[in-house]
Amino acid sequence: MLTLVADWFTYVLLRMPHGTVLSGAVQFFVYDIIKIYLLLAGVIFAVGLVQTWLPPEAIRGVLARHSRLMSHVLASLMGAVAPFCSCSAVPMFIGFVESGVPLGVTMTFLIASPMITPSGVVLLWGLFGAGTAALYVAFGLIISVVSGLIIGRLHLEHWVEDYVYQTKVGGHPVATLSLHERLRVGWNYVREIFRRVAPWVAAGVAIGAFIHGYAPADLLVRYAGADNPLGVLIAVLIGIPLYSNAEGVIPIVQALWAKGLPLGTALAFMMAVTGLSVPESLILRRVLKPKLLATFIGIVGVSIIVVGYLFNLVM
Amino acid sequence: MHIEILGSGCARCHSLEANVRKALQLLGKEAQVTAVTDMAQIMAYGVMSMPALVVDGKVLASGRVLSPEEVKRALVSAGI
């Protein structure tokens, strides 16, 4: 079905000849972009819908109830399906900690959420295949759970800014939505994500279709390529200060991968860019004292590096 | 009527504020619109996801950017 559309567009509408490199690339581009857009719309709509049943108030309630390990796992899963605007990080942190969610569990949620986003996973799925997307999710969940567990075990509550514990958190009744309103929320979510993500998807697919093999080797590939045992370490160190959302960094990851960077190294780079960043650190600095912020960056950074090497071993 | 937009100055918070002003225009009404960025004030409402729409001290929506139409309906049911 999609092949038919792509064929029609390439060979009938554009009247390109069969069998040339360019027409093949155009056909591939059209096919891939339709496939990924459809996938994206479906998944985003479903996630948007699920989120209406999972407001932070509900997540907080679930997390305060379960045993230690279970609550870390749940925090990680919920962070993955409930991406929040980075402007909500501070109120969520205060709201969680104040209502008795342990610090480590809160950190697990905050680590998983920007690293694993539904739209990012769909892009990985579309561009690298389902296996890679699944491994990325699995490793992201493991990193957030392990980092949160360590932070919890270190008992660093006194390194949280004091005002957090003094803030009075009011309760407001969560308005219940009708099914119609929920569907509207899902649809609005699709539109919002699409506006933001569509150009990046096109860039990613275009890179896959056209630039594959042509781009010159650049800095990262030269210093973090397959033959360098320190590759993952270097890629993560370069990625930490950079900031982008998952959708924006995926075309770069694809270009790097096409140029021969091992997949584990490329994905560790992506995790470092999305999970740790200067702007996010500045936001978290408002609730974490410098020592805790540094510990957080250190633990998450080391976990990403370890996982990057594991990924390279597995692939 | 006093309308407050809770948020920390992010892009989505600004678009909610813009939609609130548009809704007021559509309704042909005037109201005081304040952007609240102080965390203590925001937490006092118990809201965790930004942006949020508060009318006369009542939280009408949180965590999503309502369209001008949706704001209009919310304001009408709040008795503007």
CSV table of C-alpha atoms in Angstrom, one decimal:
chain,number,residue,atom,x,y,z
A,1,MET,CA,0.0,0.0,0.0
A,2,LEU,CA,2.7,2.5,1.1
A,3,THR,CA,5.0,1.2,-1.6
A,4,LEU,CA,2.3,1.9,-4.2
A,5,VAL,CA,2.0,5.5,-3.0
A,6,ALA,CA,5.8,6.0,-3.0
A,7,ASP,CA,6.0,4.5,-6.5
A,8,TRP,CA,3.2,6.6,-7.8
A,9,PHE,CA,4.8,9.8,-6.3
A,10,THR,CA,8.3,9.0,-7.7
A,11,TYR,CA,7.6,7.5,-11.1
A,12,VAL,CA,4.3,9.0,-12.1
A,13,LEU,CA,4.1,12.4,-10.4
A,14,LEU,CA,7.7,13.3,-10.7
A,15,ARG,CA,8.2,11.2,-13.8
A,16,MET,CA,11.6,9.9,-12.6
A,17,PRO,CA,13.2,7.1,-14.5
A,18,HIS,CA,13.3,3.6,-12.9
A,19,GLY,CA,16.5,2.2,-11.5
A,20,THR,CA,18.6,5.3,-11.0
A,21,VAL,CA,20.2,6.1,-7.6
A,22,LEU,CA,18.2,9.4,-7.3
A,23,SER,CA,14.8,7.9,-8.1
A,24,GLY,CA,15.5,5.0,-5.7
A,25,ALA,CA,16.4,7.5,-3.0
A,26,VAL,CA,13.3,9.6,-3.6
A,27,GLN,CA,11.1,6.5,-3.5
A,28,PHE,CA,12.7,5.4,-0.3
A,29,PHE,CA,12.3,8.8,1.2
A,30,VAL,CA,8.6,9.0,0.4
A,31,TYR,CA,8.0,5.5,1.6
A,32,ASP,CA,9.8,6.0,4.9
A,33,ILE,CA,8.4,9.4,5.7
A,34,ILE,CA,4.8,8.3,5.2
A,35,LYS,CA,5.5,5.1,7.3
A,36,ILE,CA,7.1,7.1,10.2
A,37,TYR,CA,4.5,9.9,10.1
A,38,LEU,CA,1.6,7.3,10.4
A,39,LEU,CA,3.4,5.4,13.1
A,40,LEU,CA,4.1,8.6,15.0
A,41,ALA,CA,0.5,9.9,14.7
A,42,GLY,CA,-0.8,6.5,16.0
A,43,VAL,CA,1.6,6.2,18.9
A,44,ILE,CA,1.4,9.9,20.0
A,45,PHE,CA,-2.4,9.8,20.0
A,46,ALA,CA,-2.4,6.6,22.1
A,47,VAL,CA,0.1,8.1,24.5
A,48,GLY,CA,-1.7,11.4,24.7
A,49,LEU,CA,-4.9,9.5,25.6
A,50,VAL,CA,-3.2,7.4,28.2
A,51,GLN,CA,-1.7,10.5,29.8
A,52,THR,CA,-5.1,11.9,30.5
A,53,TRP,CA,-5.5,9.1,33.1
A,54,LEU,CA,-1.9,9.7,34.4
A,55,PRO,CA,-1.6,13.3,35.6
A,56,PRO,CA,1.3,13.9,38.0
A,57,GLU,CA,-1.1,13.8,40.9
A,58,ALA,CA,-2.0,10.2,40.0
A,59,ILE,CA,1.6,9.2,39.4
A,60,ARG,CA,2.6,10.7,42.8
A,61,GLY,CA,-0.1,8.7,44.5
A,62,VAL,CA,1.1,5.4,42.9
A,63,LEU,CA,4.7,6.1,43.7
A,64,ALA,CA,4.2,6.9,47.3
A,65,ARG,CA,2.5,3.5,47.9
A,66,HIS,CA,4.8,0.8,46.6
A,67,SER,CA,7.9,-0.9,47.9
A,68,ARG,CA,11.4,0.5,47.1
A,69,LEU,CA,12.4,-1.5,43.9
A,70,MET,CA,8.8,-1.6,42.6
A,71,SER,CA,8.4,2.1,42.9
A,72,HIS,CA,11.6,2.8,41.0
A,73,VAL,CA,10.5,0.5,38.2
A,74,LEU,CA,7.1,2.2,38.1
A,75,ALA,CA,8.7,5.7,38.2
A,76,SER,CA,10.8,4.8,35.3
A,77,LEU,CA,7.9,3.4,33.2
A,78,MET,CA,5.7,6.4,34.0
A,79,GLY,CA,8.5,8.8,33.2
A,80,ALA,CA,8.7,7.1,29.8
A,81,VAL,CA,5.1,7.4,28.9
A,82,ALA,CA,4.5,10.8,30.6
A,83,PRO,CA,7.0,13.2,29.1
A,84,PHE,CA,6.5,16.6,30.8
A,85,CYS,CA,7.5,20.1,29.7
A,86,SER,CA,10.9,20.9,31.2
A,87,CYS,CA,9.2,23.9,32.9
A,88,SER,CA,7.3,21.4,35.1
A,89,ALA,CA,10.5,19.7,36.4
A,90,VAL,CA,10.7,22.0,39.5
A,91,PRO,CA,7.0,21.9,40.6
A,92,MET,CA,7.0,18.1,40.0
A,93,PHE,CA,10.1,17.6,42.0
A,94,ILE,CA,8.7,19.7,44.9
A,95,GLY,CA,5.3,18.0,44.6
A,96,PHE,CA,6.7,14.5,44.6
A,97,VAL,CA,9.2,15.0,47.5
A,98,GLU,CA,6.7,16.9,49.6
A,99,SER,CA,4.1,14.2,49.4
A,100,GLY,CA,6.5,11.5,50.6
A,101,VAL,CA,7.9,10.1,47.3
A,102,PRO,CA,11.5,9.1,48.2
A,103,LEU,CA,14.2,11.3,46.6
A,104,GLY,CA,15.7,8.4,44.7
A,105,VAL,CA,12.3,7.4,43.1
A,106,THR,CA,11.7,11.1,42.2
A,107,MET,CA,15.1,11.2,40.5
A,108,THR,CA,14.4,7.9,38.6
A,109,PHE,CA,11.2,9.6,37.2
A,110,LEU,CA,13.1,12.8,36.2
A,111,ILE,CA,15.9,10.8,34.5
A,112,ALA,CA,13.6,8.5,32.5
A,113,SER,CA,11.2,11.2,31.3
A,114,PRO,CA,13.4,13.3,29.0
A,115,MET,CA,15.5,10.3,27.9
A,116,ILE,CA,12.7,8.0,26.8
A,117,THR,CA,9.9,9.9,24.9
A,118,PRO,CA,7.3,8.2,22.9
A,119,SER,CA,8.1,10.2,19.8
A,120,GLY,CA,11.8,9.6,20.1
A,121,VAL,CA,11.2,5.8,20.4
A,122,VAL,CA,9.0,5.9,17.3
A,123,LEU,CA,11.7,7.6,15.4
A,124,LEU,CA,14.3,5.1,16.5
A,125,TRP,CA,11.9,2.3,15.5
A,126,GLY,CA,11.3,3.8,12.1
A,127,LEU,CA,14.9,4.7,11.3
A,128,PHE,CA,16.9,1.9,13.1
A,129,GLY,CA,14.3,-0.9,13.4
A,130,ALA,CA,12.2,-2.2,16.3
A,131,GLY,CA,15.1,-4.1,17.9
A,132,THR,CA,17.2,-1.0,18.4
A,133,ALA,CA,14.2,1.0,19.7
A,134,ALA,CA,13.5,-1.8,22.2
A,135,LEU,CA,17.1,-2.0,23.4
A,136,TYR,CA,17.2,1.8,23.7
A,137,VAL,CA,14.1,1.7,25.9
A,138,ALA,CA,15.4,-1.2,28.0
A,139,PHE,CA,18.7,0.5,28.6
A,140,GLY,CA,17.0,3.8,29.3
A,141,LEU,CA,14.8,2.2,31.9
A,142,ILE,CA,17.8,0.4,33.5
A,143,ILE,CA,19.9,3.6,33.7
A,144,SER,CA,17.1,5.5,35.4
A,145,VAL,CA,16.3,2.8,37.8
A,146,VAL,CA,19.9,2.1,38.8
A,147,SER,CA,20.8,5.8,39.0
A,148,GLY,CA,17.7,6.5,41.2
A,149,LEU,CA,18.5,3.5,43.4
A,150,ILE,CA,22.0,4.7,44.0
A,151,ILE,CA,20.9,8.3,44.8
A,152,GLY,CA,18.3,6.8,47.2
A,153,ARG,CA,20.9,4.6,48.8
A,154,LEU,CA,23.3,7.5,49.4
A,155,HIS,CA,20.7,9.3,51.5
A,156,LEU,CA,21.3,12.7,50.1
A,157,GLU,CA,18.1,14.4,51.3
A,158,HIS,CA,20.1,17.1,53.0
A,159,TRP,CA,21.6,18.2,49.6
A,160,VAL,CA,18.1,19.2,48.4
A,161,GLU,CA,17.6,22.9,48.7
A,162,ASP,CA,16.0,23.7,52.1
A,163,TYR,CA,13.1,25.7,50.7
A,164,VAL,CA,11.7,22.5,49.0
A,165,TYR,CA,10.8,21.1,52.4
A,166,GLN,CA,9.3,24.3,53.6
A,167,THR,CA,7.1,24.8,50.6
A,168,LYS,CA,3.5,24.3,51.4
A,169,VAL,CA,1.9,22.2,48.7
A,170,GLY,CA,-1.8,22.8,48.4
A,171,GLY,CA,-4.2,20.2,47.1
A,172,HIS,CA,-6.5,20.9,44.2
A,173,PRO,CA,-9.2,18.5,43.0
A,174,VAL,CA,-8.1,17.1,39.7
A,175,ALA,CA,-10.9,17.8,37.2
A,176,THR,CA,-12.1,14.6,35.6
A,177,LEU,CA,-12.4,14.8,31.8
A,178,SER,CA,-15.1,13.3,29.6
A,179,LEU,CA,-14.1,10.8,26.9
A,180,HIS,CA,-14.7,13.5,24.3
A,181,GLU,CA,-12.3,15.8,26.1
A,182,ARG,CA,-9.7,13.0,26.5
A,183,LEU,CA,-9.9,12.3,22.7
A,184,ARG,CA,-9.4,16.0,22.1
A,185,VAL,CA,-6.3,16.1,24.4
A,186,GLY,CA,-4.9,13.1,22.4
A,187,TRP,CA,-5.5,14.9,19.1
A,188,ASN,CA,-4.0,18.2,20.4
A,189,TYR,CA,-1.0,16.2,21.6
A,190,VAL,CA,-0.5,14.8,18.1
A,191,ARG,CA,-0.7,18.3,16.5
A,192,GLU,CA,1.7,19.8,19.1
A,193,ILE,CA,4.3,17.0,18.7
A,194,PHE,CA,4.0,17.0,15.0
A,195,ARG,CA,4.6,20.8,14.7
A,196,ARG,CA,7.8,20.3,16.7
A,197,VAL,CA,9.0,17.0,15.3
A,198,ALA,CA,8.0,16.9,11.7
A,199,PRO,CA,11.0,18.8,10.3
A,200,TRP,CA,13.4,16.6,12.3
A,201,VAL,CA,11.8,13.4,11.0
A,202,ALA,CA,12.1,14.7,7.5
A,203,ALA,CA,15.8,15.5,8.2
A,204,GLY,CA,16.4,12.1,9.6
A,205,VAL,CA,14.8,10.3,6.8
A,206,ALA,CA,16.5,12.5,4.2
A,207,ILE,CA,19.9,11.7,5.8
A,208,GLY,CA,19.1,8.0,5.6
A,209,ALA,CA,18.0,8.2,2.0
A,210,PHE,CA,20.5,10.7,0.5
A,211,ILE,CA,23.6,11.3,2.6
A,212,HIS,CA,24.3,7.7,3.5
A,213,GLY,CA,27.9,7.1,2.7
A,214,TYR,CA,28.6,10.5,1.2
A,215,ALA,CA,29.1,12.7,4.3
A,216,PRO,CA,32.8,13.3,5.3
A,217,ALA,CA,33.9,11.8,8.5
A,218,ASP,CA,33.8,14.4,11.2
A,219,LEU,CA,35.2,15.1,14.7
A,220,LEU,CA,33.0,12.6,16.6
A,221,VAL,CA,33.6,9.7,14.2
A,222,ARG,CA,37.4,10.4,14.1
A,223,TYR,CA,37.7,10.5,17.9
A,224,ALA,CA,35.0,8.1,19.0
A,225,GLY,CA,34.9,5.5,16.1
A,226,ALA,CA,34.9,1.8,16.5
A,227,ASP,CA,38.6,1.4,16.8
A,228,ASN,CA,38.9,3.7,19.8
A,229,PRO,CA,38.2,1.8,23.1
A,230,LEU,CA,37.5,5.2,24.7
A,231,GLY,CA,34.8,5.9,22.0
A,232,VAL,CA,31.7,5.8,24.3
A,233,LEU,CA,33.4,7.8,27.0
A,234,ILE,CA,34.3,10.6,24.5
A,235,ALA,CA,30.9,10.6,22.8
A,236,VAL,CA,29.1,10.9,26.2
A,237,LEU,CA,31.5,13.7,27.4
A,238,ILE,CA,30.8,15.6,24.2
A,239,GLY,CA,27.0,14.9,24.5
A,240,ILE,CA,26.5,16.1,28.1
A,241,PRO,CA,26.9,19.9,27.5
A,242,LEU,CA,24.9,19.7,24.3
A,243,TYR,CA,21.1,20.0,24.5
A,244,SER,CA,18.4,18.9,22.2
A,245,ASN,CA,15.2,16.9,22.6
A,246,ALA,CA,15.2,13.3,21.4
A,247,GLU,CA,13.6,14.1,18.1
A,248,GLY,CA,16.2,16.7,17.2
A,249,VAL,CA,19.2,14.6,18.0
A,250,ILE,CA,18.1,11.4,16.1
A,251,PRO,CA,19.0,12.8,12.6
A,252,ILE,CA,22.5,13.5,14.0
A,253,VAL,CA,22.7,10.0,15.5
A,254,GLN,CA,21.7,8.5,12.2
A,255,ALA,CA,24.3,10.5,10.3
A,256,LEU,CA,27.0,9.5,12.8
A,257,TRP,CA,25.9,5.9,12.6
A,258,ALA,CA,25.9,6.0,8.8
A,259,LYS,CA,29.4,7.3,8.9
A,260,GLY,CA,30.5,4.3,10.9
A,261,LEU,CA,30.1,5.2,14.5
A,262,PRO,CA,29.1,2.0,16.4
A,263,LEU,CA,25.4,2.0,17.3
A,264,GLY,CA,26.0,1.8,21.1
A,265,THR,CA,28.3,4.8,20.9
A,266,ALA,CA,25.7,6.7,18.9
A,267,LEU,CA,22.9,5.9,21.3
A,268,ALA,CA,25.0,6.7,24.3
A,269,PHE,CA,25.6,10.1,22.7
A,270,MET,CA,21.9,10.5,22.3
A,271,MET,CA,21.2,9.5,25.9
A,272,ALA,CA,23.8,12.0,27.1
A,273,VAL,CA,22.3,14.8,25.0
A,274,THR,CA,18.7,14.2,26.1
A,275,GLY,CA,19.2,13.0,29.6
A,276,LEU,CA,21.9,15.4,30.8
A,277,SER,CA,22.2,18.9,29.6
A,278,VAL,CA,23.2,22.4,30.7
A,279,PRO,CA,19.7,23.9,30.6
A,280,GLU,CA,18.2,21.0,32.4
A,281,SER,CA,20.9,21.2,35.0
A,282,LEU,CA,20.2,24.9,35.5
A,283,ILE,CA,16.5,24.1,36.1
A,284,LEU,CA,17.3,21.3,38.6
A,285,ARG,CA,19.8,23.5,40.3
A,286,ARG,CA,16.8,25.4,41.7
A,287,VAL,CA,15.9,22.4,43.8
A,288,LEU,CA,19.2,20.5,44.2
A,289,LYS,CA,22.3,21.9,46.0
A,290,PRO,CA,25.5,21.9,43.8
A,291,LYS,CA,26.8,18.7,45.5
A,292,LEU,CA,23.6,16.7,44.7
A,293,LEU,CA,23.5,18.1,41.1
A,294,ALA,CA,27.1,17.0,40.6
A,295,THR,CA,26.4,13.6,42.0
A,296,PHE,CA,23.3,13.3,39.8
A,297,ILE,CA,25.3,14.2,36.7
A,298,GLY,CA,28.1,11.8,37.7
A,299,ILE,CA,25.9,8.8,38.4
A,300,VAL,CA,23.8,9.2,35.3
A,301,GLY,CA,26.9,9.9,33.1
A,302,VAL,CA,28.7,6.8,34.3
A,303,SER,CA,25.5,4.7,33.8
A,304,ILE,CA,25.2,5.9,30.2
A,305,ILE,CA,28.9,5.1,29.5
A,306,VAL,CA,28.5,1.6,30.9
A,307,VAL,CA,25.4,1.0,29.0
A,308,GLY,CA,27.0,2.3,25.8
A,309,TYR,CA,29.8,-0.3,26.1
A,310,LEU,CA,27.2,-3.0,26.9
A,311,PHE,CA,25.2,-2.0,23.8
A,312,ASN,CA,28.3,-2.2,21.6
A,313,LEU,CA,29.0,-5.7,23.0
A,314,VAL,CA,25.4,-6.9,22.4
A,315,MET,CA,25.1,-5.5,18.9
B,1,MET,CA,-12.7,38.1,37.5
B,2,HIS,CA,-9.0,37.4,38.2
B,3,ILE,CA,-7.2,35.0,35.8
B,4,GLU,CA,-3.8,33.6,36.6
B,5,ILE,CA,-1.5,31.6,34.3
B,6,LEU,CA,0.9,29.4,36.4
B,7,GLY,CA,4.2,28.6,34.7
B,8,SER,CA,7.9,29.2,34.9
B,9,GLY,CA,8.1,31.3,31.7
B,10,CYS,CA,8.2,28.5,29.2
B,11,ALA,CA,7.0,28.7,25.7
B,12,ARG,CA,3.9,26.6,26.4
B,13,CYS,CA,3.0,29.0,29.3
B,14,HIS,CA,3.3,32.0,27.0
B,15,SER,CA,1.0,30.4,24.4
B,16,LEU,CA,-1.6,29.6,27.1
B,17,GLU,CA,-1.5,33.3,28.1
B,18,ALA,CA,-1.9,34.4,24.5
B,19,ASN,CA,-4.9,32.0,24.1
B,20,VAL,CA,-6.5,33.4,27.3
B,21,ARG,CA,-6.2,37.0,25.9
B,22,LYS,CA,-7.6,35.8,22.6
B,23,ALA,CA,-10.5,34.1,24.4
B,24,LEU,CA,-11.3,37.3,26.3
B,25,GLN,CA,-11.3,39.2,23.1
B,26,LEU,CA,-13.7,36.7,21.5
B,27,LEU,CA,-16.0,37.1,24.5
B,28,GLY,CA,-15.6,40.9,24.4
B,29,LYS,CA,-14.8,40.9,28.1
B,30,GLU,CA,-12.0,42.3,30.2
B,31,ALA,CA,-10.3,40.6,33.1
B,32,GLN,CA,-7.1,40.9,35.0
B,33,VAL,CA,-4.6,38.4,33.6
B,34,THR,CA,-1.4,37.7,35.6
B,35,ALA,CA,1.4,35.3,34.8
B,36,VAL,CA,2.5,33.7,38.1
B,37,THR,CA,6.1,32.4,38.1
B,38,ASP,CA,6.8,32.3,41.8
B,39,MET,CA,7.2,28.7,42.8
B,40,ALA,CA,5.8,29.0,46.3
B,41,GLN,CA,2.6,30.6,44.9
B,42,ILE,CA,2.4,27.9,42.2
B,43,MET,CA,2.9,25.1,44.7
B,44,ALA,CA,0.2,26.6,47.0
B,45,TYR,CA,-2.3,25.6,44.3
B,46,GLY,CA,-0.9,22.1,44.3
B,47,VAL,CA,-0.3,22.2,40.6
B,48,MET,CA,2.6,20.1,39.3
B,49,SER,CA,2.3,20.3,35.5
B,50,MET,CA,2.8,23.6,33.8
B,51,PRO,CA,1.1,25.6,32.4
B,52,ALA,CA,-2.0,25.9,34.5
B,53,LEU,CA,-5.1,28.1,34.3
B,54,VAL,CA,-6.4,29.5,37.5
B,55,VAL,CA,-9.6,31.6,37.7
B,56,ASP,CA,-10.5,33.4,41.0
B,57,GLY,CA,-8.3,31.0,42.9
B,58,LYS,CA,-9.7,27.8,41.3
B,59,VAL,CA,-7.5,25.6,39.1
B,60,LEU,CA,-9.4,25.0,35.9
B,61,ALA,CA,-6.7,23.2,33.9
B,62,SER,CA,-3.1,22.1,34.3
B,63,GLY,CA,-0.5,20.6,32.1
B,64,ARG,CA,-2.0,21.6,28.8
B,65,VAL,CA,-2.3,24.5,26.5
B,66,LEU,CA,-6.0,25.1,26.1
B,67,SER,CA,-7.1,26.5,22.7
B,68,PRO,CA,-8.9,29.9,22.7
B,69,GLU,CA,-12.2,28.1,22.2
B,70,GLU,CA,-11.5,25.8,25.3
B,71,VAL,CA,-10.5,28.8,27.4
B,72,LYS,CA,-13.7,30.6,26.3
B,73,ARG,CA,-15.8,27.6,27.5
B,74,ALA,CA,-13.9,27.4,30.7
B,75,LEU,CA,-14.4,31.1,31.4
B,76,VAL,CA,-18.0,31.0,30.6
B,77,SER,CA,-18.6,28.0,33.0
B,78,ALA,CA,-16.6,29.9,35.6
B,79,GLY,CA,-19.2,32.7,35.2
B,80,ILE,CA,-17.5,35.5,33.4
